PDB file of C-alpha atoms in Angstrom:
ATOM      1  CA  UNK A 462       0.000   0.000   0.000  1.00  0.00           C
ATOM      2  CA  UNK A 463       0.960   3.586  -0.991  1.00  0.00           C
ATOM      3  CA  UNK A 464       1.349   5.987   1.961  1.00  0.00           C
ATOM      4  CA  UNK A 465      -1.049   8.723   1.171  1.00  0.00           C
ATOM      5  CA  UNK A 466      -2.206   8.257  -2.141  1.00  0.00           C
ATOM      6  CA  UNK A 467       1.081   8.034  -3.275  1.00  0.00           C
ATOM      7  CA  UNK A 468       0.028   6.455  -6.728  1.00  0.00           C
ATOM      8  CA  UNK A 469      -1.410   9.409  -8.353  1.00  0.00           C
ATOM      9  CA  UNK A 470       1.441  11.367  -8.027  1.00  0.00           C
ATOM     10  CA  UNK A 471       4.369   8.410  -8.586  1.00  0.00           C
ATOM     11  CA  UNK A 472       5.466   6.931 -11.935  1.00  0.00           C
ATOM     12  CA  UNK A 473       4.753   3.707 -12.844  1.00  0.00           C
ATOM     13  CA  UNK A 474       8.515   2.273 -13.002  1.00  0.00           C
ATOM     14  CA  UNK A 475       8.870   4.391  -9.244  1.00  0.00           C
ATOM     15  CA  UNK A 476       6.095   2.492  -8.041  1.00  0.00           C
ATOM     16  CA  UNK A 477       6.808  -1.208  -9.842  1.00  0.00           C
ATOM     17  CA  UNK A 478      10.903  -0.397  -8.315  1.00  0.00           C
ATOM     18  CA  UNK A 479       9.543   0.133  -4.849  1.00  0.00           C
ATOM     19  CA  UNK A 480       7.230  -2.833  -4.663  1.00  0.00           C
ATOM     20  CA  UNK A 481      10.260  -4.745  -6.121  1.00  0.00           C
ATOM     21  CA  UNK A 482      12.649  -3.817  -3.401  1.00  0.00           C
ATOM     22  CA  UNK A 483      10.647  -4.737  -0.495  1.00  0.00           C
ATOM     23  CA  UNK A 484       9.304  -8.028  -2.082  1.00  0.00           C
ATOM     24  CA  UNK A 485      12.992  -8.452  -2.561  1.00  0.00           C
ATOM     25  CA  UNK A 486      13.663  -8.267   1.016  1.00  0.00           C
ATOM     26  CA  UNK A 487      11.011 -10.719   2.257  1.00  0.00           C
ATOM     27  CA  UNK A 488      11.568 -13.166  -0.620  1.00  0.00           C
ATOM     28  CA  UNK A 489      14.936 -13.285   0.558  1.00  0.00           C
ATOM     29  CA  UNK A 490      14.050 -13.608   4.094  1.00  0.00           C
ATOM     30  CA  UNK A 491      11.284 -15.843   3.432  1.00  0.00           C
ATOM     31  CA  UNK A 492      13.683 -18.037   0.823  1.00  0.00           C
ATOM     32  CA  UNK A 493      11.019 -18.343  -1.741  1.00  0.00           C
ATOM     33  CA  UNK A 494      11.624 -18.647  -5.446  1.00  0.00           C
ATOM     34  CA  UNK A 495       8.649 -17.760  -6.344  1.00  0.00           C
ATOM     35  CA  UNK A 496       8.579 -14.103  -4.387  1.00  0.00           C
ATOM     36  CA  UNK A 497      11.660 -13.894  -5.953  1.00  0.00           C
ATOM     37  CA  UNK A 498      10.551 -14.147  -9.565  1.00  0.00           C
ATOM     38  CA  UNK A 499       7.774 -11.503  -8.791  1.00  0.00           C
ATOM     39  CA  UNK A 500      10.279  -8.626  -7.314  1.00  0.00           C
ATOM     40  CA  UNK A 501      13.119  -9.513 -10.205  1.00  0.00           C
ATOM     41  CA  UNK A 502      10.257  -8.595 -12.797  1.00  0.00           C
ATOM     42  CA  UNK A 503       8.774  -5.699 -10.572  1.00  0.00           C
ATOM     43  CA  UNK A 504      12.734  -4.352 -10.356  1.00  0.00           C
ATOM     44  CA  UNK A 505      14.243  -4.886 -14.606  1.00  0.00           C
ATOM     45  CA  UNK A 506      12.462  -3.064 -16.788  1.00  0.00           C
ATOM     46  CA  UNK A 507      13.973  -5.255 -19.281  1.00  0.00           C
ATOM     47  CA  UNK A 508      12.883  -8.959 -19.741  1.00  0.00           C
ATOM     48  CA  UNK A 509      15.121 -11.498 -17.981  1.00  0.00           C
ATOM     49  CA  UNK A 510      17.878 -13.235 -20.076  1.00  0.00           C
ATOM     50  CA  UNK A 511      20.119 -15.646 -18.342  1.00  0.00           C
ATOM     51  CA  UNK A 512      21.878 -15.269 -21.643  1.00  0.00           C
ATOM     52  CA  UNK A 513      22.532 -11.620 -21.775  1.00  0.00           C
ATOM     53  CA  UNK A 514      22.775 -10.864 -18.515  1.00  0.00           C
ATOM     54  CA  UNK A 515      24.282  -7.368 -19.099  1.00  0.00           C
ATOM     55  CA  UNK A 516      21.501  -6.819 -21.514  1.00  0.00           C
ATOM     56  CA  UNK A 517      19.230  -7.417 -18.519  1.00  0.00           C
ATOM     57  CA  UNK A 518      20.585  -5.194 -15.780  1.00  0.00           C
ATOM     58  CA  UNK A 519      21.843  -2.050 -18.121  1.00  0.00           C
ATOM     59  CA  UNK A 520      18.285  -0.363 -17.893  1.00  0.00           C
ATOM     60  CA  UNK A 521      19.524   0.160 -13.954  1.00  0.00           C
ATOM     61  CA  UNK A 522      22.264   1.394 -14.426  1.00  0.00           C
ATOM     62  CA  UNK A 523      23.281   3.774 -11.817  1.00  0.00           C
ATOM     63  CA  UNK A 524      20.390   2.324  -9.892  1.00  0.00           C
ATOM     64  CA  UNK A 525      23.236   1.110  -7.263  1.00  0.00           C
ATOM     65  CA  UNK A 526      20.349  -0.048  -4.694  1.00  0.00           C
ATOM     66  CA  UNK A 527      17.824  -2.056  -6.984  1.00  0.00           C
ATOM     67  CA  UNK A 528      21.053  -3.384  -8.590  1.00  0.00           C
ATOM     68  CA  UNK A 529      22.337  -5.254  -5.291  1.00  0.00           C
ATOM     69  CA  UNK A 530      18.736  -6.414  -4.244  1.00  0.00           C
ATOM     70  CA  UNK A 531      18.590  -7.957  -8.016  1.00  0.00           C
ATOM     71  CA  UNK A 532      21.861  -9.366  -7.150  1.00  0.00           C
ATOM     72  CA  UNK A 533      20.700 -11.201  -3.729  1.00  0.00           C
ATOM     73  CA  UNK A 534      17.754 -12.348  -5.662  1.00  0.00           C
ATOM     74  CA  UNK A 535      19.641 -14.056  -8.372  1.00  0.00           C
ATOM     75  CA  UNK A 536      22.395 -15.457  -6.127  1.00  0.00           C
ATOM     76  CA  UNK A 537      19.553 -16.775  -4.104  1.00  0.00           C
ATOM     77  CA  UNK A 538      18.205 -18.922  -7.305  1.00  0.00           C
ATOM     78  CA  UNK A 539      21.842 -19.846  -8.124  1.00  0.00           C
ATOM     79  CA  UNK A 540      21.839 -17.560 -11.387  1.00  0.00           C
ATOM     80  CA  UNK A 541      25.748 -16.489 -10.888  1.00  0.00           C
ATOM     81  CA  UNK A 542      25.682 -14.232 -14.098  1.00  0.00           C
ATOM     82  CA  UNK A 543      23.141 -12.628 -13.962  1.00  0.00           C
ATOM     83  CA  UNK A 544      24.374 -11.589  -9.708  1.00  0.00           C
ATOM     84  CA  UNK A 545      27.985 -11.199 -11.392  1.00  0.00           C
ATOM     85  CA  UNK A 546      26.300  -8.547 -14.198  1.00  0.00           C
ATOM     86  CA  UNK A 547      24.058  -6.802 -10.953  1.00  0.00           C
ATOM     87  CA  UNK A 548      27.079  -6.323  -9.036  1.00  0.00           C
ATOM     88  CA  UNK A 549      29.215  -5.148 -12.265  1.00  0.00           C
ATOM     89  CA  UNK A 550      26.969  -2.653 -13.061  1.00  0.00           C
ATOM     90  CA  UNK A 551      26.700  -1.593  -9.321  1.00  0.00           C
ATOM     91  CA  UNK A 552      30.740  -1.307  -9.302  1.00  0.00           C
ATOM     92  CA  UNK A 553      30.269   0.838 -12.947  1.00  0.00           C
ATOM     93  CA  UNK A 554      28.269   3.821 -10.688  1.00  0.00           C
ATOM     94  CA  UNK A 555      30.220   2.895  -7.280  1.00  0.00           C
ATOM     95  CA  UNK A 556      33.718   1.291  -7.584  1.00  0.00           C
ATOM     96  CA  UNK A 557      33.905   1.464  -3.553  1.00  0.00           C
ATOM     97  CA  UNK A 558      30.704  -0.542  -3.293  1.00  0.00           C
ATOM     98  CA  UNK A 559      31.648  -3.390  -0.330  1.00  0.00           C
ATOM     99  CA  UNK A 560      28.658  -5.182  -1.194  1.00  0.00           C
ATOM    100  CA  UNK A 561      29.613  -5.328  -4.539  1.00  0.00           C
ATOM    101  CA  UNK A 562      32.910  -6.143  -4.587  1.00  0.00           C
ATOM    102  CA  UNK A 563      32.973  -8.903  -1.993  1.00  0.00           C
ATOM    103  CA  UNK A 564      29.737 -10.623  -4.215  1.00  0.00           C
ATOM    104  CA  UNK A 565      32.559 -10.641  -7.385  1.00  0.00           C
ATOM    105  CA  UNK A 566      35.069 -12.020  -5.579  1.00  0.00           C
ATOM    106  CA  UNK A 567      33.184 -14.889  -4.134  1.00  0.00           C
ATOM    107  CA  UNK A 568      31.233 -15.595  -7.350  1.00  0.00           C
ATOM    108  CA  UNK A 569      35.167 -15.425  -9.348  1.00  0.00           C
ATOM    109  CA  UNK A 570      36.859 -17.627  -6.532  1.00  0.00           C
ATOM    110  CA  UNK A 571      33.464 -20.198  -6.738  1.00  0.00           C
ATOM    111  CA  UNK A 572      34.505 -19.970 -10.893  1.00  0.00           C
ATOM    112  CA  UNK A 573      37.664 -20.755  -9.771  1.00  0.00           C
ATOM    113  CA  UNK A 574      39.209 -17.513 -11.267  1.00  0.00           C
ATOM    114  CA  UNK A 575      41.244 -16.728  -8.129  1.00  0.00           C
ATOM    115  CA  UNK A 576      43.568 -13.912  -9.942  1.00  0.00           C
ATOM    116  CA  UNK A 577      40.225 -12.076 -11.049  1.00  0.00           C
ATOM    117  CA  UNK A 578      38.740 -12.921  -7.342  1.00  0.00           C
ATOM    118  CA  UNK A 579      42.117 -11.403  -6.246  1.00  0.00           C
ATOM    119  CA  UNK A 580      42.128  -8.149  -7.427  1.00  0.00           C
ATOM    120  CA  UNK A 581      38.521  -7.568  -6.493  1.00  0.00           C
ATOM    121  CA  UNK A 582      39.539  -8.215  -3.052  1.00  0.00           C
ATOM    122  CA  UNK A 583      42.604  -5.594  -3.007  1.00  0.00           C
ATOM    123  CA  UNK A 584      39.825  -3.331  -4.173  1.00  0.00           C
ATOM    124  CA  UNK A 585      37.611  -4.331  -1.165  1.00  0.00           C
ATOM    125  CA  UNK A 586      40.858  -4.461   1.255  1.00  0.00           C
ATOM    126  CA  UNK A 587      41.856  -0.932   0.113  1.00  0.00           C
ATOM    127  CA  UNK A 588      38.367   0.203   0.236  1.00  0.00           C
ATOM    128  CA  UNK A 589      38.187  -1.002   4.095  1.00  0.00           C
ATOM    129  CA  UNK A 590      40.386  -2.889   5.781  1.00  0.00           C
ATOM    130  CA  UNK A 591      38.530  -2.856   9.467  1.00  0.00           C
ATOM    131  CA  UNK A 592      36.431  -5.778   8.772  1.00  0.00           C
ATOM    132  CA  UNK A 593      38.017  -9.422   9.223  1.00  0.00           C
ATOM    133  CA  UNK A 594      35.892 -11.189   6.724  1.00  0.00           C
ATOM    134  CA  UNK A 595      37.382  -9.118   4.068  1.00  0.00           C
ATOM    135  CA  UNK A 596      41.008 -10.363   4.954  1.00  0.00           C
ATOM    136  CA  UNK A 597      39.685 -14.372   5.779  1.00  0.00           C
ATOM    137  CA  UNK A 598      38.337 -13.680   1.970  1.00  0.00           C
ATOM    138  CA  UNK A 599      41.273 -12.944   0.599  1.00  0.00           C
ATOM    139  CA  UNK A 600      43.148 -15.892   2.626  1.00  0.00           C
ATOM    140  CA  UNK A 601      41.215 -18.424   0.973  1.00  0.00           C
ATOM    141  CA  UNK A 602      41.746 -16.993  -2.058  1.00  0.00           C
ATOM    142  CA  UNK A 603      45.254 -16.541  -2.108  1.00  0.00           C
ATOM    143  CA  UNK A 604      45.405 -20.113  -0.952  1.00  0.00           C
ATOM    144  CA  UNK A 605      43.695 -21.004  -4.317  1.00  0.00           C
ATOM    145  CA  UNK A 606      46.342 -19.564  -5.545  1.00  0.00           C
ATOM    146  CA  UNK A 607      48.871 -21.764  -3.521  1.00  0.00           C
ATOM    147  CA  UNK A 608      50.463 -18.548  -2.253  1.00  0.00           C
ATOM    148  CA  UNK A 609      50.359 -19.385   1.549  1.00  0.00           C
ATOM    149  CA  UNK A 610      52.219 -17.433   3.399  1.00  0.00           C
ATOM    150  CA  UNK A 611      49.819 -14.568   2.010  1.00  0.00           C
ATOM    151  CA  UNK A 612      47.112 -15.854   2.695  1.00  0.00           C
ATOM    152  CA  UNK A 613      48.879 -17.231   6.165  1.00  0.00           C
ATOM    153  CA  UNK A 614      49.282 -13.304   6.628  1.00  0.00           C
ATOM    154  CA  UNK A 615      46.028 -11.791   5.580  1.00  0.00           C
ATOM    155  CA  UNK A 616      44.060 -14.722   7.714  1.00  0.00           C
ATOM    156  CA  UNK A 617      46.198 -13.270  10.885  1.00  0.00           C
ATOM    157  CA  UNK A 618      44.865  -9.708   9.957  1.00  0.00           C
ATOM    158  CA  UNK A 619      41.452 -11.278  10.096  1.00  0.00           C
ATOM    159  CA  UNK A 620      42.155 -13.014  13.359  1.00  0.00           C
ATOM    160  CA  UNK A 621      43.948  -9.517  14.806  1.00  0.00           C
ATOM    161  CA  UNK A 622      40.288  -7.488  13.867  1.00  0.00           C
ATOM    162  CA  UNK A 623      38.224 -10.408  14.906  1.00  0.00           C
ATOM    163  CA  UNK A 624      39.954 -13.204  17.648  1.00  0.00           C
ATOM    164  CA  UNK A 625      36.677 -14.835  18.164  1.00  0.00           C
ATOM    165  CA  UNK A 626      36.992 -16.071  14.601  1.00  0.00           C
ATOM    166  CA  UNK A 627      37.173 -20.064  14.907  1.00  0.00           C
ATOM    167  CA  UNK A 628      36.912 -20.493  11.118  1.00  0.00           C
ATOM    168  CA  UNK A 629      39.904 -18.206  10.413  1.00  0.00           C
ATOM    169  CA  UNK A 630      41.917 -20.041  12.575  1.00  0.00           C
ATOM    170  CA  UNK A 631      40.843 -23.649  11.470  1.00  0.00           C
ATOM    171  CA  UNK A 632      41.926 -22.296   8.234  1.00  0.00           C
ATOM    172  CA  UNK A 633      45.171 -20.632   9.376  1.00  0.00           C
ATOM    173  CA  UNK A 634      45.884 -23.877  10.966  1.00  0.00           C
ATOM    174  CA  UNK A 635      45.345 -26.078   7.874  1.00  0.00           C
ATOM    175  CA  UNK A 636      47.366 -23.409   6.105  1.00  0.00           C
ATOM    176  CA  UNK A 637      50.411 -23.480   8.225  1.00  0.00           C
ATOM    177  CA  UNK A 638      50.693 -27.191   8.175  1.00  0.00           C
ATOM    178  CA  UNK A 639      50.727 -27.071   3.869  1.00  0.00           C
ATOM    179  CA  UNK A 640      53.015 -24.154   4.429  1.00  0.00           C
ATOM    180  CA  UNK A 641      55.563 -26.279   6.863  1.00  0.00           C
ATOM    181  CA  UNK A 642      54.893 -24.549  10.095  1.00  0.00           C
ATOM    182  CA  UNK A 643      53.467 -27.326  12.508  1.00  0.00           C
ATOM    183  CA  UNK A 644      54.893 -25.291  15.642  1.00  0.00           C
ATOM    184  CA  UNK A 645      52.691 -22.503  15.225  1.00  0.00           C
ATOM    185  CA  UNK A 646      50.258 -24.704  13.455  1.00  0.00           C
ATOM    186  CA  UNK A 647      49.974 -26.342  17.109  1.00  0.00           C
ATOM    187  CA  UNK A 648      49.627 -23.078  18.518  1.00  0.00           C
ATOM    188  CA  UNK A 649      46.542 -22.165  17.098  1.00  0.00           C
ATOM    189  CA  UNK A 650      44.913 -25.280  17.705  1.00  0.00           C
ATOM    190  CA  UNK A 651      45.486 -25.066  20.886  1.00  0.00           C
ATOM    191  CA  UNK A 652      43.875 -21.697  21.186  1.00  0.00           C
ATOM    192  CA  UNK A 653      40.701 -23.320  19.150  1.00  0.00           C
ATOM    193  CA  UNK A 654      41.133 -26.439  21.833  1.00  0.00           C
ATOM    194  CA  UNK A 655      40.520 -23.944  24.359  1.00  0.00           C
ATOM    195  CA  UNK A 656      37.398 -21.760  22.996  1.00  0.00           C
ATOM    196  CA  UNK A 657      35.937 -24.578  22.487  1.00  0.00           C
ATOM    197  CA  UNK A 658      36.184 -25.690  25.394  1.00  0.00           C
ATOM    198  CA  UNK A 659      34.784 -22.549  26.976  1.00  0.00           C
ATOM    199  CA  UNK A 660      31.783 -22.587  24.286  1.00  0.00           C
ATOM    200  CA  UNK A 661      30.807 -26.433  25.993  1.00  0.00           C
TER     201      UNK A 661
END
């Protein structure tokens, strides 16, 4: 419903792009394809083509929000090109985007394109570098890249912003022992011996 008549005075697209985003949120919440098929035709003007996906999401260009609730919805149904073309076009308007950049660097290190995955996550690293999932990301995918004792490093920066992080360690652990370090490998197991212990 339209707070206070709102219709008359709105555009059509304004109104179909509003509807869109907040049946984007609930289909999300709620997990339902089928919510999610309504909003992603309420929110691209154009006609959906898992073919072209850029063809799909230029008419929003410089839409930066609808753009990354089209990308949750598509990455919900498992359509990675058409999330991958949402977030590019996002990135075209707002290179800084977080959201943006850390959705291309998972969907390239899923592809197994860890160089491209990479250099999206310098961009989101030099973009912020206060938030420890940003530096576990780029761990993992520098390990892709068999480059350990970079990814050994940025999954310590991770740990340093966040120590509560089990799963960075459990990885920094695994790491260290491919990397030849059992000592310190040891080291942080023992440290995830003991918060589990205090999680029991």
């Amino acid at each position: 419903v339209v707070f206070d008549n709102g219709e008359a005075r709105l555009e059509p697209r304004e109104l179909d792009r509003a509807r869109g985003m907040l049946l984007a949120t609930i289909a999300v919440d709620a997990r339902s394809p089928q919510l999610a098929a309504q909003a992603a035709e309420l929110l691209t003007p154009a006609d959906i083509n898992p073919n072209d996906p850029a063809a799909t999401v230029e008419p929003l260009a410089g839409d930066v929000e609808a753009l990354l609730s089209l990308a949750e919805l598509f990455d919900g149904v498992g359509q990675a090109a058409l999330t991958a073309a949402c977030y590019a076009q996002a990135l075209a308007t707002d290179p800084v985007n977080q959201t943006a950049l850390m959705g291309l660097a998972r969907i390239e290190q899923q592809r197994g394109s860890f160089n491209t995955a990479l250099a999206f996550a310098d961009r989101l690293v030099a973009a912020n570098s206060t938030v420890a999932e940003v530096h576990m990301l780029r761990a993992t995918i520098l390990g892709g890249l068999g480059r350990w004792e970079e990814g050994i490093a940025a999954a310590a920066e991770a740990i340093a912003l966040d120590p509560t992080r089990i799963d960075a360690r459990s990885w920094l652990v695994r790491s260290l022992r491919v990397a030849g370090d059992s000592e310190r490998a040891e080291a942080e197991q023992a440290i995830i011996d003991r918060m589990e212990a205090v999680q029991e």
